[in-house]
Short mmCIF file of C-alpha atoms in Angstrom, two decimals:
data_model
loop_
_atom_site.label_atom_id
_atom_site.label_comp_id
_atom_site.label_asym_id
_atom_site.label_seq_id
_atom_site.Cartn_x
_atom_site.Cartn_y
_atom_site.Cartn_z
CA UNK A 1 0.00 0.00 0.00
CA UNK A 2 1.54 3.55 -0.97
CA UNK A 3 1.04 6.53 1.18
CA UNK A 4 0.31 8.63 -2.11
CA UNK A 5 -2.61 10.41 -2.38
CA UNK A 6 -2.71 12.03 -5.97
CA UNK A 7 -4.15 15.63 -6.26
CA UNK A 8 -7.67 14.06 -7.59
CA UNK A 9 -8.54 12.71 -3.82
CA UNK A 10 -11.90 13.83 -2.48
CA UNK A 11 -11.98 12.68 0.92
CA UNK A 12 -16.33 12.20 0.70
CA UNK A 13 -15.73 10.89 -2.65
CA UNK A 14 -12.79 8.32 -2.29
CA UNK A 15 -12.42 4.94 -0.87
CA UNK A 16 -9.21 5.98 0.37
CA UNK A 17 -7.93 2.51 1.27
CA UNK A 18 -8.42 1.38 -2.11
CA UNK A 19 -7.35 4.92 -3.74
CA UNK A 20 -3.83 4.14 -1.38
CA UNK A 21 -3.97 0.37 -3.56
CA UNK A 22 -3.63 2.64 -6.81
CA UNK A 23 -0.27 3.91 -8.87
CA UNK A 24 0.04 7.36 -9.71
CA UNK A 25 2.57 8.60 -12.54
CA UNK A 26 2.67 12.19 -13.92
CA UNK A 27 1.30 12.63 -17.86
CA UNK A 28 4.39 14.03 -19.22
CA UNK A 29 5.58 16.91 -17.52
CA UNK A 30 2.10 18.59 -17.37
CA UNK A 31 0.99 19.04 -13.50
CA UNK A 32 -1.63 15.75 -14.24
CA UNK A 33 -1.25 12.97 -11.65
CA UNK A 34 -2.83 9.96 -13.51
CA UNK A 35 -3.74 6.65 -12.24
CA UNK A 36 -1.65 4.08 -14.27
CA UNK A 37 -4.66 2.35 -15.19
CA UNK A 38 -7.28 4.64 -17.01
CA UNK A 39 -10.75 4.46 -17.87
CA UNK A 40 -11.50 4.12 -21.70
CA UNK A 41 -15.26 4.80 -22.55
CA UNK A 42 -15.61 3.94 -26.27
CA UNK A 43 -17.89 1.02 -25.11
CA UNK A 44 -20.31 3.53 -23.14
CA UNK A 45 -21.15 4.62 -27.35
CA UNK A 46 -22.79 1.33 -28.07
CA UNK A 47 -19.16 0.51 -29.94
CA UNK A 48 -19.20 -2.98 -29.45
CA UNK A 49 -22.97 -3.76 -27.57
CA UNK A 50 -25.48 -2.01 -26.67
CA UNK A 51 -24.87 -0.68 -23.42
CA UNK A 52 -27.09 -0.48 -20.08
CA UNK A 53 -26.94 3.28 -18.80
CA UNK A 54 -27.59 1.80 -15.36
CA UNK A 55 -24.34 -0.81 -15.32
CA UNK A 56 -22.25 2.09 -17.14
CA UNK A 57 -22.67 3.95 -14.10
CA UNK A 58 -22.07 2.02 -12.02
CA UNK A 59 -18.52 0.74 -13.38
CA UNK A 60 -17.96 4.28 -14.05
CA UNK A 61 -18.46 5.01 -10.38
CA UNK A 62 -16.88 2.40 -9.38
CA UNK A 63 -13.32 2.79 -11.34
CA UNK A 64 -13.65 6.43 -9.87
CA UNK A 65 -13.61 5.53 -6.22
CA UNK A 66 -11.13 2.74 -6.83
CA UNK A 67 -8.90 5.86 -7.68
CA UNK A 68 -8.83 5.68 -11.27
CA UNK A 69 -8.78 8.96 -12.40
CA UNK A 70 -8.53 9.35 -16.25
CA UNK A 71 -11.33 8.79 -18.48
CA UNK A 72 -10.77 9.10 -22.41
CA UNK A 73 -13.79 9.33 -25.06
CA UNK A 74 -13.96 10.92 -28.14
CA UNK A 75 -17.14 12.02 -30.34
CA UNK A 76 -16.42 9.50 -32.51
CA UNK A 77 -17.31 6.87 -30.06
CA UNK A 78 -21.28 6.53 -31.16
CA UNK A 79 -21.95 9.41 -32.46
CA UNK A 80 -21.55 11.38 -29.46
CA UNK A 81 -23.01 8.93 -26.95
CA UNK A 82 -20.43 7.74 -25.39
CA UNK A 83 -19.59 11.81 -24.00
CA UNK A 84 -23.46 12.26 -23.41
CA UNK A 85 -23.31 9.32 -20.86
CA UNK A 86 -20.25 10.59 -19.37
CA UNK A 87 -22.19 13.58 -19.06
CA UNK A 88 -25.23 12.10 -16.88
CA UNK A 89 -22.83 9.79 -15.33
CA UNK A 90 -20.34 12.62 -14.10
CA UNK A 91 -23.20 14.55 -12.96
CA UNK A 92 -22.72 14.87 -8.74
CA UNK A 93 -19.03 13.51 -9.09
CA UNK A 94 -16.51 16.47 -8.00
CA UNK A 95 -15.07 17.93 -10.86
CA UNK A 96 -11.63 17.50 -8.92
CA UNK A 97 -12.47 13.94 -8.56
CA UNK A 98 -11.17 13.11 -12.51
CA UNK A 99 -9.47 14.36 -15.53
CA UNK A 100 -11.23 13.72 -18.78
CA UNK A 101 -9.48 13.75 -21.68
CA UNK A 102 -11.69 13.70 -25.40
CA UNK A 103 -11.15 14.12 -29.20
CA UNK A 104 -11.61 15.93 -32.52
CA UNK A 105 -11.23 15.65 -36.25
CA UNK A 106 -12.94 11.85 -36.17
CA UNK A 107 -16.81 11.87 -36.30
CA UNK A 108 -19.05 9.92 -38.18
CA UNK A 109 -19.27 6.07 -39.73
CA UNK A 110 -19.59 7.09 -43.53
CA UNK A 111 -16.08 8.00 -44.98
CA UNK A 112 -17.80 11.27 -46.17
CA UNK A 113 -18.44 12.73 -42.66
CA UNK A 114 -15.88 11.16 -40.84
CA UNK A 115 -13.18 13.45 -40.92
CA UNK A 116 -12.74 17.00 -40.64
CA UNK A 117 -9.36 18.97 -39.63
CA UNK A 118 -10.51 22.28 -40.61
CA UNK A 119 -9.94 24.80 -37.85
CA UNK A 120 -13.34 25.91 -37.87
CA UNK A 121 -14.80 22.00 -37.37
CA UNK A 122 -12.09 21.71 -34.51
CA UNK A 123 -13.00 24.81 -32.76
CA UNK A 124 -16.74 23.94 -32.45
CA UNK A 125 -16.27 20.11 -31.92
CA UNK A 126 -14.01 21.35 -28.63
CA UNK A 127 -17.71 23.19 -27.89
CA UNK A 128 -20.02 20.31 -28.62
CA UNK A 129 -18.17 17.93 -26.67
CA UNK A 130 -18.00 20.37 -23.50
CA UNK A 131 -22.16 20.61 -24.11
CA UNK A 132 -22.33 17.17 -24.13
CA UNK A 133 -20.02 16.07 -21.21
CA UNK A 134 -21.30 19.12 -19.18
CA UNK A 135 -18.21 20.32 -18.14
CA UNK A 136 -16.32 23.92 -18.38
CA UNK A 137 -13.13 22.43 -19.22
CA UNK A 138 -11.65 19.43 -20.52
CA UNK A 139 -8.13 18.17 -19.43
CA UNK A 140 -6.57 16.82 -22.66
CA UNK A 141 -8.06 17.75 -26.26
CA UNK A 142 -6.51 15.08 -28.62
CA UNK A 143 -6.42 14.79 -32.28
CA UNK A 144 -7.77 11.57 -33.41
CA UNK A 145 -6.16 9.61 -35.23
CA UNK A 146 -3.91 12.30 -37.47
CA UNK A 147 -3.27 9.67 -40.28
CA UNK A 148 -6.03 10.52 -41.95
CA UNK A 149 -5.99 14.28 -42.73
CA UNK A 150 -5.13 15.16 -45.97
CA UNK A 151 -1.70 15.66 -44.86
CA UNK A 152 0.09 15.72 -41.62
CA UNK A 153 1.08 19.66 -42.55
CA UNK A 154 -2.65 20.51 -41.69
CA UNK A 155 -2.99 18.70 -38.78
CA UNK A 156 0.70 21.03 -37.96
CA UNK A 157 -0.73 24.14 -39.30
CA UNK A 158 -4.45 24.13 -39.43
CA UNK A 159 -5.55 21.89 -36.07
CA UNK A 160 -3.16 22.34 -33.21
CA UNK A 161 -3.17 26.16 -33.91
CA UNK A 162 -6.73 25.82 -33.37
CA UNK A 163 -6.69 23.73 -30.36
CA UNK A 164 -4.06 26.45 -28.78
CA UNK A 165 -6.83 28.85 -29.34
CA UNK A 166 -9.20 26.37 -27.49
CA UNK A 167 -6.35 26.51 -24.55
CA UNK A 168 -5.65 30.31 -24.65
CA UNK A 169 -9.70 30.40 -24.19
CA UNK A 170 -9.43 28.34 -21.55
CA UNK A 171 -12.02 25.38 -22.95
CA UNK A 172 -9.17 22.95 -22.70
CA UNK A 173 -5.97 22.69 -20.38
CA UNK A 174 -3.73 20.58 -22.52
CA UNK A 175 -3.00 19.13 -26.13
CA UNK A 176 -2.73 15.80 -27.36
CA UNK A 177 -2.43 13.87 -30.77
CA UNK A 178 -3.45 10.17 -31.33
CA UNK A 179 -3.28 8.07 -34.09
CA UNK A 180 -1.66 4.12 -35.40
CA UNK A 181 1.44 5.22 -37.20
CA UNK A 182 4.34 5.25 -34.95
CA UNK A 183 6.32 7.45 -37.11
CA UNK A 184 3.64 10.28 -37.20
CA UNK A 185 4.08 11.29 -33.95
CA UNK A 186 7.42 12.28 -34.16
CA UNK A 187 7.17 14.06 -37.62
CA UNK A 188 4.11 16.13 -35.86
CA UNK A 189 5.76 16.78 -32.38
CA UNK A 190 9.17 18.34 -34.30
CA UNK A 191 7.52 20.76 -36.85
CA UNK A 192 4.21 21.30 -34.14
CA UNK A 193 4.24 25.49 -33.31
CA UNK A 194 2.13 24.26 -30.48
CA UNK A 195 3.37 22.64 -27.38
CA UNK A 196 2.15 19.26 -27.25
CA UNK A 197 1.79 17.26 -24.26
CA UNK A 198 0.77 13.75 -24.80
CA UNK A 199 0.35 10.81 -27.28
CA UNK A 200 -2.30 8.19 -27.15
CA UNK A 201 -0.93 5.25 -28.91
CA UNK A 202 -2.70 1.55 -29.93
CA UNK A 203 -1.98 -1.34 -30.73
CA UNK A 204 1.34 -1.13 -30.25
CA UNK A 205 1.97 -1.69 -26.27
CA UNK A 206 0.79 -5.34 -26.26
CA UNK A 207 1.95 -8.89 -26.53
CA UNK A 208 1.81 -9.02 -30.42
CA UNK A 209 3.57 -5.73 -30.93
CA UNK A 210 5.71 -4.01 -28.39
CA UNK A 211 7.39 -1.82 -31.00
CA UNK A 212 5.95 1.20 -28.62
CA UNK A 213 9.35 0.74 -26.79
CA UNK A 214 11.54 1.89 -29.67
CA UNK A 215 9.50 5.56 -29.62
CA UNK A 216 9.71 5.75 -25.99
CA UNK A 217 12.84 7.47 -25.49
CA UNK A 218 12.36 9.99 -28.11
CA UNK A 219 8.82 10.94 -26.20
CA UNK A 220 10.56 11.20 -23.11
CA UNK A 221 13.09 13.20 -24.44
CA UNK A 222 10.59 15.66 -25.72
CA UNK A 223 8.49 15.64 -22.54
CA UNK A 224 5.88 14.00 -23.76
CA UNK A 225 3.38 12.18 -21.69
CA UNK A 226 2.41 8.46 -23.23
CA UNK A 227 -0.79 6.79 -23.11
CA UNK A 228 -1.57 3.44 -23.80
CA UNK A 229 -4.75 2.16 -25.82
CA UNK A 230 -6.25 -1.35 -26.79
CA UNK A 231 -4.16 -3.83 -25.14
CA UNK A 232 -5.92 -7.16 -26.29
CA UNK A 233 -5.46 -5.32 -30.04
CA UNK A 234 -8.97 -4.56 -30.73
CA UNK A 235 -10.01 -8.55 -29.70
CA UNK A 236 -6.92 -10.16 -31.44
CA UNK A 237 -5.82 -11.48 -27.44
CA UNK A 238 -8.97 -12.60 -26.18
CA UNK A 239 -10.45 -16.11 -26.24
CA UNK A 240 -13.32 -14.73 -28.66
CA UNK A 241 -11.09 -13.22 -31.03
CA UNK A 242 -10.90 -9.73 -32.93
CA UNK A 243 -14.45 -8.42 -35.25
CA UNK A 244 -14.99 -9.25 -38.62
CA UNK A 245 -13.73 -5.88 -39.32
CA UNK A 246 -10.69 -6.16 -37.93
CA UNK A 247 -7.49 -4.38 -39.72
CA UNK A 248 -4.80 -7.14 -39.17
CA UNK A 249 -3.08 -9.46 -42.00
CA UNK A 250 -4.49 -12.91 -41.41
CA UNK A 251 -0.84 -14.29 -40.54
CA UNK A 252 -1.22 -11.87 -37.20
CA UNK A 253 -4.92 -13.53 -36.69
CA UNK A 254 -3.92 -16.91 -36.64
CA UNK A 255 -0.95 -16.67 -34.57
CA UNK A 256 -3.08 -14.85 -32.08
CA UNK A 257 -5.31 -17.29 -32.61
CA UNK A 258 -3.10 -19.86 -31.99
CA UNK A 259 -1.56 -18.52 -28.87
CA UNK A 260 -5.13 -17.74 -27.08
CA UNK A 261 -5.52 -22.08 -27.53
CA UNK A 262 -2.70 -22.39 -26.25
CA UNK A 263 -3.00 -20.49 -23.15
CA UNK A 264 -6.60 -22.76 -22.84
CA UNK A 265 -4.74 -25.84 -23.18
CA UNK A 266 -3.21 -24.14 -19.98
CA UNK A 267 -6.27 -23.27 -18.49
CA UNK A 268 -5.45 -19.63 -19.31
CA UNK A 269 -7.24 -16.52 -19.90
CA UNK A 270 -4.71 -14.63 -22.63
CA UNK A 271 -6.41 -11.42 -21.98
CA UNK A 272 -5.03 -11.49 -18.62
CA UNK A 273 -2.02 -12.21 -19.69
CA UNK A 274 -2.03 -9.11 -21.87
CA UNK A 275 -3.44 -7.23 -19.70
CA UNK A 276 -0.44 -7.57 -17.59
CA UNK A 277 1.95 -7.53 -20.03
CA UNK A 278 0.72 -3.89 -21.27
CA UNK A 279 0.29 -2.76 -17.18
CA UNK A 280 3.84 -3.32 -16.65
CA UNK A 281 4.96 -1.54 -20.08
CA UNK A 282 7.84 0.48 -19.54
CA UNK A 283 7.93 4.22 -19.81
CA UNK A 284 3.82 4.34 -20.48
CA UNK A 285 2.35 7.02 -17.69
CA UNK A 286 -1.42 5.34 -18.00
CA UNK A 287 -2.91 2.04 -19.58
CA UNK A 288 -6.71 2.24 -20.99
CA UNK A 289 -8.96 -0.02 -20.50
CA UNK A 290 -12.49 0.36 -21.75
CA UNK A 291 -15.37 -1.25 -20.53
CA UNK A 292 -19.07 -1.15 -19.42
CA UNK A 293 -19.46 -3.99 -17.63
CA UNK A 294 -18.93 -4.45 -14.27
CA UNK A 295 -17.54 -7.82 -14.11
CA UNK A 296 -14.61 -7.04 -16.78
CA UNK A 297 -13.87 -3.80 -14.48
CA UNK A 298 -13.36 -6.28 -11.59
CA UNK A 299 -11.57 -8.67 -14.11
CA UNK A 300 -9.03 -5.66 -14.96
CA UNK A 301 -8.52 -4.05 -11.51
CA UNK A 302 -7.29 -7.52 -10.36
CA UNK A 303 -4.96 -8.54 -12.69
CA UNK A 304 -4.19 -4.68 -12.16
CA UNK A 305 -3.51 -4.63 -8.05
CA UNK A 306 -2.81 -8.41 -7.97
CA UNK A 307 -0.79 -9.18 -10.98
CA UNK A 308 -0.47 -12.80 -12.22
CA UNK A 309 -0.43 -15.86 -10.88
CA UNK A 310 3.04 -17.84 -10.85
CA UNK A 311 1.29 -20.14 -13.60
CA UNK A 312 0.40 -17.55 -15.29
CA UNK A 313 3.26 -16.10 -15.66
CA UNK A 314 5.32 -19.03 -16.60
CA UNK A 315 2.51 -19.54 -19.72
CA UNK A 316 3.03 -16.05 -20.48
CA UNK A 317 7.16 -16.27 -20.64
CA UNK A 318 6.29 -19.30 -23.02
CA UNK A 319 3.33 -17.21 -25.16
CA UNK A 320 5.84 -14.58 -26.12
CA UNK A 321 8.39 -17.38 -27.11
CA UNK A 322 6.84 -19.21 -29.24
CA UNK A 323 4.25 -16.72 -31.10
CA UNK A 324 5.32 -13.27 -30.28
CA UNK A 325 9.23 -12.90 -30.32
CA UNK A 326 9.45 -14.44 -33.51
CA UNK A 327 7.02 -12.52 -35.01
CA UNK A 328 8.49 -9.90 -38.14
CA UNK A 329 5.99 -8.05 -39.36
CA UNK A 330 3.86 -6.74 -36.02
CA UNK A 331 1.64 -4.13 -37.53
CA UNK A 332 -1.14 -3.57 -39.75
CA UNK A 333 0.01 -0.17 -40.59
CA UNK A 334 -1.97 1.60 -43.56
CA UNK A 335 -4.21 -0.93 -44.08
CA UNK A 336 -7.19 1.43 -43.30
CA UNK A 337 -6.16 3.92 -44.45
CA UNK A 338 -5.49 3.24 -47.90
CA UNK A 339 -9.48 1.52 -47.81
CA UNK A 340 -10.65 5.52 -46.22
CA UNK A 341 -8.51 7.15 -49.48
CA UNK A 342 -9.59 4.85 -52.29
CA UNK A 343 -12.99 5.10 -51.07
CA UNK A 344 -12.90 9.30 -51.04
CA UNK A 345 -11.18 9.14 -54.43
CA UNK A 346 -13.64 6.72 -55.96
CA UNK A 347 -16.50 9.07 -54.17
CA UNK A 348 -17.89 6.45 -52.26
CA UNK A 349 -18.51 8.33 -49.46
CA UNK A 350 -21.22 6.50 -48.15
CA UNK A 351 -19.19 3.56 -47.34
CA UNK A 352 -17.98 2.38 -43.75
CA UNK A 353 -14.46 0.75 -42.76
#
C-alpha cells in the first residue's frame, strides 16, 4: 500500500484505502497525476454492444472511487453517446475527482463525414463535446487519429493552432495527438508550433507488438506524456477473437489465434495475460482499458492490483516465445487507411471501414 494520495482525492468521494492500492505517474511533464490504469469509454457509445446506462454507471463510479482517475472518449465513439453518458454519469461527481481527456477531427461512420481537420470543425467540436459532457473544461483535447488528414502539414498548421486557441480560451488545459502510425508522432511533435503534451498510442503496447518501446525514449526526451490504448489489439488477445472488421493481416490472426488455444490448453485466460503484459509496459504514464461492464472492471482491476499468478506467468514467458518474439511483421500499418482514401477518391462516401 503507498502513502500517495494524488491531487484528484476527495476525501467524501474516495475509498481511500483502495485509492492508497492505486499507482500514480505524472502525464508528461504537465501538473496531471494519472492513475496508471485509465478508464476508456468507447464502449459507453454502443461501440461494441449495446450498453445499459444503469451498469455504465455504475462501473464508471466504481473505477472512480477505486482511484482511477482518467477517463478518455472521443465524439467519434457513437456518435456522441459515449460523451453524453459521461455527461449524466459525471453529474454529482466532483469535478476535482477526474481528468477527462476527449477528441476531434474523427466523427461519423460514412467515410464522407468522418473526418474533418478544418480549424473551424475543430473549434466547435471542442464546444459540442463540453455541451455534451457538461463540463467547463476538458483536461486533454486530442487529435484523433492524425493519419487521416489530408496531410500531416494541416494537422501542424491548421488543427493544433486551433486547439491552442481552445487553450488560450481556456475550454481545454492541454493538447494531445493520437493516431496508429508510430512514425507520425514524431514528424508532428518536431515541426508542431504548439506545445504538445501527450500521445495516445494503440496497438502497439501489447503482446503481439511491443514496438511502442523503440519511440519511448524519443517521447521522453521531448516531454511527452504516453498513453496506452487497446491492449488485447482490438479482440486479437482474447479467447473470442478480434471483429470481422478487424485491420490485421491474417498471418497476425492466426498466430493470435493460436496462442489464445494455447494459453486454454493451460487453463489460461490470454487477456489477462495481456493485460499484464501492457500494465507493466515500460515508460507508459497510464494504460486504458475500456469497458461497461462491471464484471470485466473487476476482471481488470485484479490482474491490475494483484498481478499474475506464478502459472500464469510461466505460460506467459512461453506465449511470447513461441508466437510473439518471432514474429516480423507486427503491424497492420496503412491498411485502413489506404481503404478511407480509395474510397474518397472513388467518391464512395457513403461507405464504412
Amino acid at each position: 500500500m503507498t502513502a500517495e494520495l494524488p491531487p484528484t482525492f476527495c476525501e467524501n468521494f474516495h475509498d481511500e484505502k483502495q485509492v492508497r492500492k492505486v499507482k500514480y505517474e505524472n502525464l508528461g511533464k504537465t501538473a496531471m497525476r494519472v492513475s496508471t490504469l485509465s478508464f476508456g469509454a468507447s464502449p459507453l457509445g454502443n461501440v461494441y454492444r449495446t450498453t445499459d446506462d444503469k451498469e455504465s454507471k455504475q462501473v464508471v463510479h466504481r473505477a472512480l472511487k477505486q482511484g482511477i482517475n482518467l477517463i478518455d472518449t472521443a465524439p467519434w465513439y457513437g456518435n456522441g453517446r459515449s460523451e453524453s453518458t459521461l455527461g449524466m454519469i459525471l453529474e454529482g461527481v466532483p469535478r476535482k475527482a477526474f481528468y477527462l481527456n476527449t477528441k476531434v477531427c474523427r466523427y461519423e461512420p460514412t467515410f464522407g463525414k468522418m473526418f474533418d481537420f478544418s480549424a473551424e470543425r475543430t473549434m466547435r467540436s471542442v464546444d459540442e463535446s463540453l455541451q455534451r459532457l457538461k463540463l467547463d473544461y476538458i483536461d486533454v483535447i486530442q487529435i484523433h487519429d492524425m493519419e487521416f488528414a489530408p496531410s500531416l502539414d494541416v494537422v501542424i498548421n491548421e488543427t493544433l493552432p486551433a486547439l491552442q486557441k481552445m487553450k488560450d480560451a481556456g475550454k481545454v488545459r492541454h493538447i494531445g495527438i493520437t493516431g496508429y502510425p508510430m512514425e507520425n508522432f514524431r514528424y508532428v511533435i518536431e515541426k508542431s508550433p504548439v506545445k504538445i503534451d501527450s500521445v495516445l498510442t494503440y496497438c502497439h503496447g501489447s503482446m503481439n507488438d511491443d514496438t511502442l518501446a523503440d519511440h519511448m525514449q524519443f517521447f521522453k526526451d521531448n516531454d511527452i506524456g504516453v498513453v496506452n490504448g487497446s491492449i488485447l489489439s482490438m479482440g486479437l488477445l482474447t479467447n473470442r477473437g478480434p471483429p470481422a472488421w478487424h485491420p490485421a493481416t491474417d498471418d497476425i490472426k492466426a498466430l493470435c489465434k493460436s496462442a489464445a488455444q494455447y494459453c486454454q490448453n493451460e487453463d489460461v485466460d490470454i487477456s489477462r495475460l495481456a493485460s499484464e503484459f501492457s500494465f507493466t509496459f515500460p515508460g507508459v504514464d497510464t494504460t486504458l482499458i475500456g469497458t461497461a461492464s462491471a464484471k470485466n472492471l473487476e476482471s481488470n482491476l485484479s490482474v491490475y492490483l494483484e498481478g499474475l499468478t506464478e502459472k500464469e506467468k510461466n505460460v506467459s514467458d512461453a506465449v511470447m516465445e513461441k508466437f510473439f518474439k518471432p514474429l516480423k511483421r507486427k503491424d497492420w500499418d496503412g491498411v485502413e487507411l489506404q481503404k478511407y482514401r480509395e474510397a474518397m477518391k472513388e467518391g464512395r462516401y457513403n461507405d464504412t471501414l
